[in-house]
């Protein structure tokens, strides 16, 4: 808690909140896969979710979810990512677009 004199000298400042600061106004952005791994979801769910660490063309690195069953992604593959968070994976705000660039579509999808 601040004293009255401290508040008079320096008033309280509002925190800045950033939303999808990596993509900004673009619908998709291109990147290269750096690492592919799995992660377990939050408490009531249990599975192995597939995640890729991606270095974007603006030199920033983000984590993106690989949707669908199975994947054929490897290191140094080019992918397109879009906005969209995964509910049971905290901190993951992007998804890889399947069927674009080196990310193949889901096989035998009906």
Coordinates of C-alpha atoms in Angstrom, one line a residue:
X1 CA 0.0 0.0 0.0
X2 CA 1.3 3.4 -0.9
X3 CA 1.1 6.4 1.4
X4 CA -0.7 9.6 0.4
X5 CA 2.6 11.4 -0.2
X6 CA 3.8 8.7 -2.5
X7 CA 0.6 8.8 -4.5
X8 CA 0.8 12.6 -4.8
X9 CA 4.3 12.4 -6.1
X10 CA 3.6 9.5 -8.6
X11 CA 0.0 8.7 -9.5
X12 CA -1.1 5.2 -10.3
X13 CA -0.7 4.1 -13.9
X14 CA -3.0 1.7 -15.8
X15 CA -1.4 -1.5 -17.1
X16 CA -1.2 -1.9 -20.8
X17 CA -2.8 -5.0 -22.2
X18 CA -1.5 -6.5 -25.4
X19 CA -3.8 -8.6 -27.7
X20 CA -2.2 -10.9 -30.2
X21 CA 0.7 -8.4 -30.5
X22 CA 2.6 -10.7 -32.9
X23 CA 0.1 -10.8 -35.8
X24 CA -1.5 -7.3 -35.3
X25 CA -3.7 -6.6 -38.4
X26 CA -2.8 -9.6 -40.6
X27 CA -5.1 -12.6 -40.8
X28 CA -2.2 -15.1 -41.1
X29 CA 1.6 -14.9 -40.9
X30 CA 4.3 -17.3 -42.2
X31 CA 6.9 -18.9 -40.0
X32 CA 9.4 -21.7 -39.7
X33 CA 9.0 -24.6 -37.2
X34 CA 11.9 -24.6 -34.7
X35 CA 10.7 -27.4 -32.4
X36 CA 7.7 -29.8 -32.2
X37 CA 6.6 -31.3 -28.9
X38 CA 3.6 -32.4 -26.8
X39 CA 2.0 -30.8 -23.7
X40 CA -0.7 -32.0 -21.3
X41 CA -3.9 -29.9 -20.9
X42 CA -5.3 -28.2 -17.8
X43 CA -6.9 -30.1 -14.9
X44 CA -10.1 -31.9 -15.9
X45 CA -8.8 -33.0 -19.3
X46 CA -6.0 -35.5 -20.1
X47 CA -4.3 -36.0 -23.5
X48 CA -1.1 -35.1 -25.3
X49 CA -1.7 -31.9 -27.3
X50 CA 0.7 -31.4 -30.2
X51 CA 2.5 -28.0 -30.2
X52 CA 5.1 -26.3 -32.4
X53 CA 7.5 -23.5 -31.5
X54 CA 7.5 -21.2 -34.6
X55 CA 9.9 -18.4 -35.6
X56 CA 7.9 -15.9 -37.5
X57 CA 9.2 -13.8 -40.4
X58 CA 9.3 -10.8 -38.1
X59 CA 11.9 -12.6 -35.9
X60 CA 9.6 -13.3 -33.0
X61 CA 8.9 -16.8 -31.6
X62 CA 5.5 -18.1 -30.6
X63 CA 3.9 -21.4 -29.6
X64 CA 1.1 -22.7 -31.9
X65 CA -1.3 -25.6 -31.7
X66 CA -1.4 -28.3 -34.4
X67 CA -5.1 -29.1 -34.8
X68 CA -6.5 -32.4 -36.2
X69 CA -5.4 -36.0 -36.0
X70 CA -1.8 -36.8 -36.8
X71 CA 0.7 -34.4 -38.4
X72 CA 3.7 -34.6 -40.7
X73 CA 5.5 -31.5 -39.5
X74 CA 9.2 -31.5 -38.9
X75 CA 11.8 -28.9 -38.0
X76 CA 12.5 -26.2 -40.6
X77 CA 9.0 -26.6 -42.3
X78 CA 7.2 -23.5 -43.4
X79 CA 3.7 -23.0 -41.8
X80 CA 1.0 -20.4 -41.7
X81 CA -0.5 -19.5 -38.3
X82 CA -3.7 -17.7 -37.4
X83 CA -5.2 -16.3 -34.2
X84 CA -7.3 -18.6 -32.0
X85 CA -6.5 -19.9 -28.5
X86 CA -6.8 -23.4 -27.3
X87 CA -9.0 -23.5 -24.2
X88 CA -7.2 -26.2 -22.2
X89 CA -3.6 -25.1 -23.0
X90 CA -2.6 -21.9 -21.1
X91 CA -0.5 -19.4 -23.0
X92 CA -1.1 -20.8 -26.5
X93 CA -2.9 -18.2 -28.6
X94 CA -2.2 -19.4 -32.2
X95 CA -3.1 -22.3 -34.4
X96 CA -1.4 -23.8 -37.5
X97 CA -3.4 -23.8 -40.7
X98 CA -3.6 -27.3 -42.0
X99 CA -3.2 -27.8 -45.8
X100 CA -1.1 -24.6 -46.3
X101 CA 2.6 -24.6 -47.2
X102 CA 4.4 -27.6 -45.6
X103 CA 1.6 -28.5 -43.2
X104 CA -0.4 -31.3 -44.8
X105 CA -4.1 -31.6 -44.4
X106 CA -5.7 -34.3 -42.2
X107 CA -5.5 -37.7 -43.9
X108 CA -8.7 -39.7 -44.5
X109 CA -10.9 -36.9 -43.1
X110 CA -14.6 -37.4 -43.7

